[in-house]
CSV table of C-alpha atoms in Angstrom, one decimal:
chain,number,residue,atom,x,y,z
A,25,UNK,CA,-32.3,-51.0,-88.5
A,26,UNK,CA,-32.1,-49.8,-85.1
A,27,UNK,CA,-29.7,-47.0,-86.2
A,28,UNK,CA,-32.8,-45.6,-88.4
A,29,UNK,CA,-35.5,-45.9,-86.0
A,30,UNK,CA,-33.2,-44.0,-83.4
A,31,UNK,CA,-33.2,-41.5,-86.1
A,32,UNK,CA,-37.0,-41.3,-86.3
A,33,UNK,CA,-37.7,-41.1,-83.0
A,34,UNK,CA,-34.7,-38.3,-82.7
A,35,UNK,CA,-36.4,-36.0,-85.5
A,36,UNK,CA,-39.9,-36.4,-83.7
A,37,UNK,CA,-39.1,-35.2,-80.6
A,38,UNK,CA,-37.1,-32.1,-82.0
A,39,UNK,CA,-40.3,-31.4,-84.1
A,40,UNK,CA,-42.7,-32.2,-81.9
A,41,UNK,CA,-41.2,-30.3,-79.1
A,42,UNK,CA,-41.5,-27.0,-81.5
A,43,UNK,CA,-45.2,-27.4,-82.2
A,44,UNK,CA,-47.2,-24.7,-80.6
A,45,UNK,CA,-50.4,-26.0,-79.1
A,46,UNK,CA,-53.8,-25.2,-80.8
A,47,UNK,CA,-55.7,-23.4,-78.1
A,48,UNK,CA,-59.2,-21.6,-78.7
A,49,UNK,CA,-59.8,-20.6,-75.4
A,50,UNK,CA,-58.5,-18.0,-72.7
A,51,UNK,CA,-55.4,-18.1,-70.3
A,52,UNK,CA,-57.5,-20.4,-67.7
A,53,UNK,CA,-56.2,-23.6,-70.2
A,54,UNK,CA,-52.4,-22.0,-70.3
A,55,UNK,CA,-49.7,-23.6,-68.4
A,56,UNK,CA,-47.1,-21.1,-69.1
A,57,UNK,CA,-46.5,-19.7,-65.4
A,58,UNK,CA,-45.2,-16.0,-65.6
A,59,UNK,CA,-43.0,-14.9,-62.6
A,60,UNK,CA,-44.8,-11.4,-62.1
A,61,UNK,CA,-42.4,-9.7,-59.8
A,62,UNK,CA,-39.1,-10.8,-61.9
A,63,UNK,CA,-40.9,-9.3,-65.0
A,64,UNK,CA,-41.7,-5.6,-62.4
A,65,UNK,CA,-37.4,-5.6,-61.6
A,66,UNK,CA,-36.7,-6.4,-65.1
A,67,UNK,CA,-38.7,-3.6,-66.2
A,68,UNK,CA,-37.1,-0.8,-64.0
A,69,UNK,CA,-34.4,1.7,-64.8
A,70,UNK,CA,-31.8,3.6,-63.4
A,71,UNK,CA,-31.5,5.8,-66.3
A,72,UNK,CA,-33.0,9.3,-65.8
A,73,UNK,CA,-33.5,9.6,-69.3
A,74,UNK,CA,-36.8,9.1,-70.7
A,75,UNK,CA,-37.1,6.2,-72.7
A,76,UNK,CA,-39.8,4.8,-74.8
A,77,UNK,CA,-40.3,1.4,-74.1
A,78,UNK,CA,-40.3,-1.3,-76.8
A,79,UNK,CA,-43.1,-3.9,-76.9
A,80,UNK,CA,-43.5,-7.5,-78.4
A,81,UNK,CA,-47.2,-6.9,-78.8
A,82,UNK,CA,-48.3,-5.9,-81.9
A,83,UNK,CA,-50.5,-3.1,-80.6
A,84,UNK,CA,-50.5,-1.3,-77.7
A,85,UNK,CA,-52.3,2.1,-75.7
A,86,UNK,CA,-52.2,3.6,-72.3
A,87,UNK,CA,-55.0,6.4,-71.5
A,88,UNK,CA,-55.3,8.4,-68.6
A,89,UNK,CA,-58.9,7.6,-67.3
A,90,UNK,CA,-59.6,11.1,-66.4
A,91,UNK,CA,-59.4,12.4,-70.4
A,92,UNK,CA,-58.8,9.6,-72.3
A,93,UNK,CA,-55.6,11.2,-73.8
A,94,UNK,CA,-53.2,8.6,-74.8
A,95,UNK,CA,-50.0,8.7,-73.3
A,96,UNK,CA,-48.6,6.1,-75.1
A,97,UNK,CA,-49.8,4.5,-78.6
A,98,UNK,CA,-48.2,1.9,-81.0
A,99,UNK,CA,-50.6,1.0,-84.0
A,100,UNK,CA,-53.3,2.3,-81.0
A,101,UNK,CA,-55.9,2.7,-84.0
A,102,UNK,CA,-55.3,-0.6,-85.7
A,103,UNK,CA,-58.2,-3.1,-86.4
A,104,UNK,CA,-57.5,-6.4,-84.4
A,105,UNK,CA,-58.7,-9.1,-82.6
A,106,UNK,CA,-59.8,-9.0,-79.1
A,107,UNK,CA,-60.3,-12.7,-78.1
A,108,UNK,CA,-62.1,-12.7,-74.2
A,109,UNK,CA,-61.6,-9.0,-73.5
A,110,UNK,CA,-65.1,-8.8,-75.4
A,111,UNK,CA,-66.4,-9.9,-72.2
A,112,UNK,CA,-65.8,-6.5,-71.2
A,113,UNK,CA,-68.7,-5.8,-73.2
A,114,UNK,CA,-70.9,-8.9,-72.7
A,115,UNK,CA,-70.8,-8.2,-68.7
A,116,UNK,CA,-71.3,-4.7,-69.0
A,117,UNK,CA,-74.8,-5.2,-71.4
A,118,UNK,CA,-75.8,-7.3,-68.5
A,119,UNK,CA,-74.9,-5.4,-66.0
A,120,UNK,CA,-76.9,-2.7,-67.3
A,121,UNK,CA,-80.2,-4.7,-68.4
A,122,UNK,CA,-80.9,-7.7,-66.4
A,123,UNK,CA,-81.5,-8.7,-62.6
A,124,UNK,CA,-78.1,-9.6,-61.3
A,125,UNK,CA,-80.2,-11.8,-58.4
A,126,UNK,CA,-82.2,-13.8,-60.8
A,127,UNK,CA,-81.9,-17.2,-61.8
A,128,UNK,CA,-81.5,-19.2,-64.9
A,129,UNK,CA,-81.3,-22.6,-66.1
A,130,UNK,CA,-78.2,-23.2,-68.9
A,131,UNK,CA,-79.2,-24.3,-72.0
A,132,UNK,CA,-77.3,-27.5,-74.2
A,133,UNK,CA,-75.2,-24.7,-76.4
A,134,UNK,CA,-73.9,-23.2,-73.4
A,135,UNK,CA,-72.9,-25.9,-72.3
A,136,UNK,CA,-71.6,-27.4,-75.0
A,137,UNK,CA,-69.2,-24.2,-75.5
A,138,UNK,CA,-65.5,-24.7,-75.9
A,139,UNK,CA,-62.4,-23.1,-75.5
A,140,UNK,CA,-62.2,-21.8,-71.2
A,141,UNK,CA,-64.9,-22.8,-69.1
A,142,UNK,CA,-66.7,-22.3,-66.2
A,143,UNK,CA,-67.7,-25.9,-66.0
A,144,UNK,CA,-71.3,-25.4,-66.7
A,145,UNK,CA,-73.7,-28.6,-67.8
A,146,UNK,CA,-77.1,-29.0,-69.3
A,147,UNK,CA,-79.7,-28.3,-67.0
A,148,UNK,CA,-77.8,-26.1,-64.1
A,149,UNK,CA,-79.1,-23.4,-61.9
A,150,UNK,CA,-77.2,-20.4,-61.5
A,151,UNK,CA,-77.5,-16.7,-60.7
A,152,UNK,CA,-77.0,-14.1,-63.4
A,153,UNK,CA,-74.6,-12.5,-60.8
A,154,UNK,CA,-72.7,-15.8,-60.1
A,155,UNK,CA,-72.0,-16.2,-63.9
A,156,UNK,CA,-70.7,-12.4,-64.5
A,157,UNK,CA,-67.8,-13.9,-62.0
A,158,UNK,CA,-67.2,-16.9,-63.7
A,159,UNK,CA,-66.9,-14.7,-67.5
A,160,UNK,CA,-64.6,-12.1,-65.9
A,161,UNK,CA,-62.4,-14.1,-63.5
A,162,UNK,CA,-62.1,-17.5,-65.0
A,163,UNK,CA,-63.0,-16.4,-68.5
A,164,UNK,CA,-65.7,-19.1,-68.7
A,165,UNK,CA,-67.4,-19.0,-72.3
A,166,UNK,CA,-70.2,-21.3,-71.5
A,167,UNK,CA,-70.8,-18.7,-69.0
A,168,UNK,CA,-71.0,-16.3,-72.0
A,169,UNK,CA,-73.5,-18.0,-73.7
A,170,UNK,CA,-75.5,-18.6,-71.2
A,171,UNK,CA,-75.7,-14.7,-70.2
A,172,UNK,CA,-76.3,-13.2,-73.6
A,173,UNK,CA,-79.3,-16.0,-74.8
A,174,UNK,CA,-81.0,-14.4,-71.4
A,175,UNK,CA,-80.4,-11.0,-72.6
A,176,UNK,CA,-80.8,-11.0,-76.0
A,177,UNK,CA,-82.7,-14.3,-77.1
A,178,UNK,CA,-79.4,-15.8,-78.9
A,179,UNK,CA,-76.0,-14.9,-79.7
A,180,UNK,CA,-76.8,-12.8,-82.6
A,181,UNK,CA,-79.4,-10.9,-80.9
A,182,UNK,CA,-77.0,-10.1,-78.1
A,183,UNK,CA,-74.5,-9.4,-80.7
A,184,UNK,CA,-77.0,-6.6,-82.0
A,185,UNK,CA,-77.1,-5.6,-78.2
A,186,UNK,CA,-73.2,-5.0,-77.9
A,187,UNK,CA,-72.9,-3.1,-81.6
A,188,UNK,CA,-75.7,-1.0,-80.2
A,189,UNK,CA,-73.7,-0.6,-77.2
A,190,UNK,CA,-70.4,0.0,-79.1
A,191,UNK,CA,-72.4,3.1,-81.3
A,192,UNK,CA,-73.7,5.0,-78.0
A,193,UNK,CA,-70.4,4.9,-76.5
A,194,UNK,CA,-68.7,6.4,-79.8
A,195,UNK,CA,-66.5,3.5,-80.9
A,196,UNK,CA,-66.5,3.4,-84.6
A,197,UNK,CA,-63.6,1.0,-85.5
A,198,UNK,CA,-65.1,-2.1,-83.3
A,199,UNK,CA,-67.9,-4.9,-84.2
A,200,UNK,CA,-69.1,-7.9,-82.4
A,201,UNK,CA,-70.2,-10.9,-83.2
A,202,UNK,CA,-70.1,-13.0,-80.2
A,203,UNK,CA,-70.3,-12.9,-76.7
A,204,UNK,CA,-67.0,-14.4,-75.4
A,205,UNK,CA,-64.6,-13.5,-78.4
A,206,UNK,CA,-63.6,-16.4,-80.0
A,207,UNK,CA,-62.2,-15.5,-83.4
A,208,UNK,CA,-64.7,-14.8,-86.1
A,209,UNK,CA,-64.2,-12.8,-89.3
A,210,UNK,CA,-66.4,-9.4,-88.0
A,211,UNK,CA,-65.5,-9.6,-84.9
A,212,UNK,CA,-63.0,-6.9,-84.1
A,213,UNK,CA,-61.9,-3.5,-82.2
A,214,UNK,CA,-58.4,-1.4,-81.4
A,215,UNK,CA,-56.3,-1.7,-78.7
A,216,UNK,CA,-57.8,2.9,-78.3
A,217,UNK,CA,-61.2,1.9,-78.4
A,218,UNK,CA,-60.8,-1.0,-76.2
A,219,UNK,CA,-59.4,1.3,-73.3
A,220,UNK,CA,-62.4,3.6,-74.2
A,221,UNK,CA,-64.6,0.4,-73.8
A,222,UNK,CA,-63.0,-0.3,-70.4
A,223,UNK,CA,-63.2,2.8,-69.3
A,224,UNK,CA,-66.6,3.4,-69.6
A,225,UNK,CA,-67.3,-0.2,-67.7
A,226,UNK,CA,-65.1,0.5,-64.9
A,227,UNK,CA,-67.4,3.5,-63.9
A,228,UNK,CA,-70.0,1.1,-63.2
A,229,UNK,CA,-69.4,-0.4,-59.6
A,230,UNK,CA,-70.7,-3.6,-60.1
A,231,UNK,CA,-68.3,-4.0,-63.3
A,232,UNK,CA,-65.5,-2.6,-61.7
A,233,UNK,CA,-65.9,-4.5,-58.4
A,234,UNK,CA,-65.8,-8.3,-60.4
A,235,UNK,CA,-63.1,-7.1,-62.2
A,236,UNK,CA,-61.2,-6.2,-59.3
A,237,UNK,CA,-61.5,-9.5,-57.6
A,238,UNK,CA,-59.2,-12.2,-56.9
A,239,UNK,CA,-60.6,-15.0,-55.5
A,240,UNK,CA,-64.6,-15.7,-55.4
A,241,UNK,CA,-66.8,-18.6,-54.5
A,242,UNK,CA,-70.1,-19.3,-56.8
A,243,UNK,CA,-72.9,-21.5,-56.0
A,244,UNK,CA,-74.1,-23.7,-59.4
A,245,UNK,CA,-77.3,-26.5,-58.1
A,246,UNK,CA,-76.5,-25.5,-54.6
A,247,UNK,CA,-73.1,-26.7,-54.4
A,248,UNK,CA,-69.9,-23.9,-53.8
A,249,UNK,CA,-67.5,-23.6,-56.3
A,250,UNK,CA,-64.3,-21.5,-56.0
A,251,UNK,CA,-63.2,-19.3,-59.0
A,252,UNK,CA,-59.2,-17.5,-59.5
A,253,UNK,CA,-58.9,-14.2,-61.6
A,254,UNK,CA,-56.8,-15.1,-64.6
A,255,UNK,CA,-55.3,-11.6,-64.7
A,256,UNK,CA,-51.4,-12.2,-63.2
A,257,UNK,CA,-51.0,-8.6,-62.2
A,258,UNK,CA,-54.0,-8.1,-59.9
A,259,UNK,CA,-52.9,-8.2,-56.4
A,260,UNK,CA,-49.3,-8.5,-57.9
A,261,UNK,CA,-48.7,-5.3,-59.5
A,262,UNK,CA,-49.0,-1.7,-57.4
A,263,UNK,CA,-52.2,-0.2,-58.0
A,264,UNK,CA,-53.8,-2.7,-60.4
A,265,UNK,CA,-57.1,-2.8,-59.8
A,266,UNK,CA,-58.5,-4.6,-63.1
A,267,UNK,CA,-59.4,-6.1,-65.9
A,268,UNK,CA,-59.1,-8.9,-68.0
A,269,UNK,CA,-57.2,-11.1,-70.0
A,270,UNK,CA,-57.6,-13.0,-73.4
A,271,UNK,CA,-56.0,-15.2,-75.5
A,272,UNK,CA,-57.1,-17.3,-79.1
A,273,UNK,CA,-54.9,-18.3,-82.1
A,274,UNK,CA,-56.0,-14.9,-83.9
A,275,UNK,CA,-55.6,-12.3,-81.0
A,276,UNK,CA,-52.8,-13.8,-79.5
A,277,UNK,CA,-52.4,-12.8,-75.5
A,278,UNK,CA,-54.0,-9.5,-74.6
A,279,UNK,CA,-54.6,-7.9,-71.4
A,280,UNK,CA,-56.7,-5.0,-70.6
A,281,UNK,CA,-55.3,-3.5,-67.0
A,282,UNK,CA,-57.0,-0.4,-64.3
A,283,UNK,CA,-53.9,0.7,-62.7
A,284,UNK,CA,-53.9,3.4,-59.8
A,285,UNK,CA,-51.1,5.2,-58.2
A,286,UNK,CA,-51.8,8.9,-56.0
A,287,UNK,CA,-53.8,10.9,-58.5
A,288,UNK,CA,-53.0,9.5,-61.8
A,289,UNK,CA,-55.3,6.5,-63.5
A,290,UNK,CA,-54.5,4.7,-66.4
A,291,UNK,CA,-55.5,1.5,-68.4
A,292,UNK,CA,-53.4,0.1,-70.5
A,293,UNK,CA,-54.0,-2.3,-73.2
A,294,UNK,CA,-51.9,-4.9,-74.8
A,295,UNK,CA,-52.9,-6.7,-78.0
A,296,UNK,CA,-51.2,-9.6,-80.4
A,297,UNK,CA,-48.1,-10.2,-77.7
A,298,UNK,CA,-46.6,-13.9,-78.8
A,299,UNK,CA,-46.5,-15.4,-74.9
A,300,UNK,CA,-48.4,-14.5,-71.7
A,301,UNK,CA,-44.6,-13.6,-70.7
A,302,UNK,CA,-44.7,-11.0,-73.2
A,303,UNK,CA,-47.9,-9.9,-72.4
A,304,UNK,CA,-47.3,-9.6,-68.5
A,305,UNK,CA,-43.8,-8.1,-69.2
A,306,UNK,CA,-45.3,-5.1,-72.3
A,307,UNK,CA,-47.5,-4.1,-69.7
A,308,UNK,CA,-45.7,-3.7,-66.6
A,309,UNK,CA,-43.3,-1.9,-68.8
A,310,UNK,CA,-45.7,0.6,-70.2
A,311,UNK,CA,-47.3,1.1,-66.8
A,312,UNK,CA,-44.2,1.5,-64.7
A,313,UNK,CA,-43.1,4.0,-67.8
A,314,UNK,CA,-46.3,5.9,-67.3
A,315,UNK,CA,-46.1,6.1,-63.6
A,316,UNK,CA,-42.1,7.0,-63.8
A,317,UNK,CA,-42.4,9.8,-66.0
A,318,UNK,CA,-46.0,11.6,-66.5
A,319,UNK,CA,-47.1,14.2,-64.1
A,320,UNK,CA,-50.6,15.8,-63.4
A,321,UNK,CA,-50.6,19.6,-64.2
A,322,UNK,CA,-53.5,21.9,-63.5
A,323,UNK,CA,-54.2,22.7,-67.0
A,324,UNK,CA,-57.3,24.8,-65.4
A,325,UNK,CA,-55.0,27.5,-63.7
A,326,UNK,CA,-52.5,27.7,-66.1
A,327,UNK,CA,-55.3,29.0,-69.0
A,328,UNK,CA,-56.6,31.2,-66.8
A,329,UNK,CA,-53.8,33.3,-66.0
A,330,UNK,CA,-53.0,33.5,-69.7
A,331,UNK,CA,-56.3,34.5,-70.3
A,332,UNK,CA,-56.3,37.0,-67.7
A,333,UNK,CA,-53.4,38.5,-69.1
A,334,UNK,CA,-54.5,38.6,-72.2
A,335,UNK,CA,-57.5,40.4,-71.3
A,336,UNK,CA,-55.7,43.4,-69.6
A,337,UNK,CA,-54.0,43.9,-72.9
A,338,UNK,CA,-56.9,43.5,-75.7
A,339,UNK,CA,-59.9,44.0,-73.8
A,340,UNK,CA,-60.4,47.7,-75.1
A,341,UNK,CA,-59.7,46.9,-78.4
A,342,UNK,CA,-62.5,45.1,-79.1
A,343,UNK,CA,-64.9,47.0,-81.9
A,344,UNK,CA,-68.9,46.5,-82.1
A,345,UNK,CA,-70.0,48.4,-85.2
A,346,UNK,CA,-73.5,49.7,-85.0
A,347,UNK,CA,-73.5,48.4,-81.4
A,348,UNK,CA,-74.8,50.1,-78.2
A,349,UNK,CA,-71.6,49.2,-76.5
A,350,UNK,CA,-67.7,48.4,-77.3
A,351,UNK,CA,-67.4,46.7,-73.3
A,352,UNK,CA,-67.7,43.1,-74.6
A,353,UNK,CA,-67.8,40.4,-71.4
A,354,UNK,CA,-65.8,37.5,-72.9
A,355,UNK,CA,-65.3,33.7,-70.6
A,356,UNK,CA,-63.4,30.6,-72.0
A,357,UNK,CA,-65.3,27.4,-72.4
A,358,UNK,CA,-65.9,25.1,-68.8
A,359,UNK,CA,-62.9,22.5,-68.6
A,360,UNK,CA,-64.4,20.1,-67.4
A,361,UNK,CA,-60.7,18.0,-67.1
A,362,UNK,CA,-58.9,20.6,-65.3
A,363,UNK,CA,-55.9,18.3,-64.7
A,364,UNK,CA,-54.0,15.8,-67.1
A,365,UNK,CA,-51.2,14.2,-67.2
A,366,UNK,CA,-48.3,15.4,-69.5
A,367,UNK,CA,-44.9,13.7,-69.6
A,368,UNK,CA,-42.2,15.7,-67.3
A,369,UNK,CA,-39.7,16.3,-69.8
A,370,UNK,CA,-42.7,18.2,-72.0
A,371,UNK,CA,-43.9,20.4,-69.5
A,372,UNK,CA,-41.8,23.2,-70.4
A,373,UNK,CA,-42.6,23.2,-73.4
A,374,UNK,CA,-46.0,24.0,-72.6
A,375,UNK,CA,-47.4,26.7,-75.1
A,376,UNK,CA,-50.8,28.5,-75.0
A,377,UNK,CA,-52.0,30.8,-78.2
A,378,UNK,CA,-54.7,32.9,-77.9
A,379,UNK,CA,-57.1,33.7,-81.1
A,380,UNK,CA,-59.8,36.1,-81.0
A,381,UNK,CA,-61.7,38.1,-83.6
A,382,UNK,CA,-61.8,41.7,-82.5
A,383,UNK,CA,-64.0,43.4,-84.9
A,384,UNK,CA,-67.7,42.7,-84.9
A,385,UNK,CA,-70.8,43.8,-86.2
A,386,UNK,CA,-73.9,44.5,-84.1
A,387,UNK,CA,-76.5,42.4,-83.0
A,388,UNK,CA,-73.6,40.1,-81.4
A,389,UNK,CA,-75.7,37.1,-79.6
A,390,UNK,CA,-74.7,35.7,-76.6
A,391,UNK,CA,-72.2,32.8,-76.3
A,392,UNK,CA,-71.1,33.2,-79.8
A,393,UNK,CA,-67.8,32.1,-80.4
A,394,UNK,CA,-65.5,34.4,-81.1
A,395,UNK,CA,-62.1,33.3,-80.4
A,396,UNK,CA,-60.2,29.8,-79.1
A,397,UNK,CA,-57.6,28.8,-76.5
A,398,UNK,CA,-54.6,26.3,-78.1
A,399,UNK,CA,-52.6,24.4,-75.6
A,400,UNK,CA,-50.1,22.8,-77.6
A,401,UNK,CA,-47.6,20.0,-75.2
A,402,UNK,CA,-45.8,18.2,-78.3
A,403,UNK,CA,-47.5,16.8,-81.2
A,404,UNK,CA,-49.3,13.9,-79.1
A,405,UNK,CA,-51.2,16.0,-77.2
A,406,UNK,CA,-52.7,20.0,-78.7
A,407,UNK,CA,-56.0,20.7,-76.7
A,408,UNK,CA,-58.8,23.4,-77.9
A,409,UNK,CA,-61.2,25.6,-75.9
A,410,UNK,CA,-63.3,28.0,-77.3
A,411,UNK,CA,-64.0,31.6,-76.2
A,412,UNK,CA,-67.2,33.3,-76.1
A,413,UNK,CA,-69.2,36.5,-75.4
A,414,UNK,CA,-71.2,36.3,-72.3
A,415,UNK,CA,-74.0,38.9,-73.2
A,416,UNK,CA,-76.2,39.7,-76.1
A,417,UNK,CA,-74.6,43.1,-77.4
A,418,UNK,CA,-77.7,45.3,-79.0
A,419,UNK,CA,-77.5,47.3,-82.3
A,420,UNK,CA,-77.9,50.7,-82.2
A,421,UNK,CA,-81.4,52.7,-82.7
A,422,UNK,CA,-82.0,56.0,-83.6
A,423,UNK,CA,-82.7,56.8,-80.2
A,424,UNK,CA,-78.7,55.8,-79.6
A,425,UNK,CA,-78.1,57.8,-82.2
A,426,UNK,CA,-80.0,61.1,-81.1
A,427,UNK,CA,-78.3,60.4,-77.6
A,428,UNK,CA,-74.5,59.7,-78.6
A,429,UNK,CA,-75.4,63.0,-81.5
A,430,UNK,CA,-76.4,65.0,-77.9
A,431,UNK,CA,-73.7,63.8,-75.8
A,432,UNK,CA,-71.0,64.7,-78.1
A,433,UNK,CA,-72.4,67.9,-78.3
A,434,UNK,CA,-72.7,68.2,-74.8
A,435,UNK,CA,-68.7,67.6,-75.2
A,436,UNK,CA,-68.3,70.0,-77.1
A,437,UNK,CA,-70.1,72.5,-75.8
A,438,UNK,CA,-68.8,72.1,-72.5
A,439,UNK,CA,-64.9,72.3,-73.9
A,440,UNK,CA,-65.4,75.5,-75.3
A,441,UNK,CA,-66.9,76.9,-72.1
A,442,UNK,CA,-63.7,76.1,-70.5
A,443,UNK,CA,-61.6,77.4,-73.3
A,444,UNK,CA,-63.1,81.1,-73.3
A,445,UNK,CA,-63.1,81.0,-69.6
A,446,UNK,CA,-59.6,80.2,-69.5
């Protein structure tokens, strides 16, 4: 008998020990402790060959901030959950539409939210400000509630707000349904349009300086109350300077991260890792990879001086029927991103084509497009600018006529002049 109970008990601790715990909140309730700078020497290389690195999550993007080219993608475009980096959203909606200094009272659903908390109850006073760090450092999703039933009346009218919100800045792959990103059905984005999402946030100081805090103290009824970032790399990682993590059952660990080194700025994006080592490690790996082996080139210059040479060779060519003029004044399109980052072993590689029409029939309007610039780096990044005719060219009248009819004459008469006299 004791024989078979030892044989019980064996098999339930080897299954028990295997069981994954059911967790519906954020990393604030996860005890697995991630050793940041073992995971930054793990990551390096020696090897001057440029390699691409592999990654446990199941999608993953970095963007330069500048342009939002990708540098790196892997199912980038992929619809997935996003657990609490939705509260990139829900602070940026409040950022932009409510008094950060005002006060509010929490209601019984916030505080009756589950999953990570900010430790809210029935009845407290709080700042709106004061709550935006408690949903972007400690991930708090009473805090959540709390913020978008001041903004928009409930959670589905604050839902409406961030939808909105998603539409204006152009992201057509992501929906929301709540504010703290616990899984639901129709709530959803990619790991691109995420790092679109950040990057638009980030530009606003307010966001961008919560985001970029470690350690901050609150006040809730009076009393202090000291709040950690969750995100592992901030103040760990060279030139992180942002933004938030997430975790549920159906995203798995993600993290959103700012990174700055010199000139170049990133985010990079990891969704659907398996463990928060995963997640730390896949995106001090695609960071470091970035950093290691893109460079910033004037993109500017270098169409300029193809242009330029261009000119010199066609610019006589060009042909106005019926027009008062052949001199045509043609510019290239502003670039507003002068500089991007391409990957070094790329950059000499770098082609530019130049296609222009070069026949034309008068009236010829001003700034119509007449030709384009290709850059083509490799087949992740081909960039387009168009060319155009400065001035409006006229058609000809008879007046033009009688005066080009004149002047040729005039030629004509004048070469024969010459001829007898010589």
């Amino acid at each position: 008998m004791k024989k078979k109970l030892l044989i019980i008990l064996f098999l339930f601790l080897t299954i028990t020990t295997h069981l994954v715990p059911i967790s519906i909140g954020d990393d604030i309730s996860d005890d697995e402790i991630v050793d940041v700078n073992a995971e930054i020497i793990s990551s390096s290389t020696s090897d001057s060959k440029i390699t691409i690195p592999e990654t446990n999550s199941r999608a993953c993007v970095v963007i330069d901030r500048n342009t939002n080219t990708i540098l790196y993608g892997k199912n980038e475009n992929t619809v997935r959950k996003m657990a609490s980096t939705t509260k990139i959203m829900t602070a940026t909606i409040i950022i932009e539409n409510c008094n950060l200094d005002e006060t509010i009272e929490i209601s019984k659903k916030a505080a009756g939210t589950g999953g990570s908390r900010l430790g809210l109850k029935t009845g407290d006073k709080i700042t709106i400000r004061d709550l935006l760090y408690g949903l972007m450092l400690c991930s708090g999703n009473d805090a959540a509630v709390a913020l978008a039933e001041h903004a928009g009346g409930s959670i589905q009218g604050f839902a409406e707000l961030m939808n909105t919100k998603a539409k204006e800045i152009g992201l057509s792959n992501t929906n929301f349904e709540t504010p703290h990103g616990l899984d639901a059905d129709k709530h959803y984005t990619t790991a691109y349009e995420l790092a679109i999402l950040s990057n638009y946030a980030l530009n606003n100081k307010t966001f961008a300086q919560i985001v970029g805090t470690k350690d901050y103290t609150i006040t809730i009824n009076g009393y202090p109350k000291k709040l950690s970032n969750t995100n592992e790399l901030l103040g760990s990682l060279n030139g992180v300077y942002g933004i938030k993590t997430g975790f549920t059952n159906g995203a798995n660990r993600c993290l959103v991260t700012a990174c700055k080194r010199n000139s170049l700025d990133i985010i990079c994006v990891v969704l659907g890792a398996d463990t928060k080592k995963f997640r730390t490690s896949d995106s001090i790996k695609l960071i470091n990879y970035t950093f290691d082996n893109f460079e910033l080139v004037n993109i500017k210059d270098l169409i300029n001086e193809e242009f330029k040479k261009w000119q010199n060779i066609n610019l006589e060519n060009f042909i106005i029927n019926k027009g008062i003029t052949n001199n045509i004044n043609i510019e290239v399109e502003a670039i507003d991103n002068a500089i991007i980052p391409i990957r070094k072993d790329l950059i000499d590689s770098l082609n530019i084509s130049i296609d222009c029409e070069m026949q034309f029939e008068a009236p010829l309007a001003e700034k119509t497009c007449i030709g384009n610039i290709q850059v083509y780096i490799s087949e992740y990044l081909t960039l387009n600018y168009n060319i155009y005719n400065k001035d409006k060219i006229k058609h000809k009248t008879w007046n033009s006529y009688l005066v080009n009819i004149l002047k040729n004459y005039s030629s004509i008469l004048e070469y024969n002049l010459k001829s007898n006299i010589l």
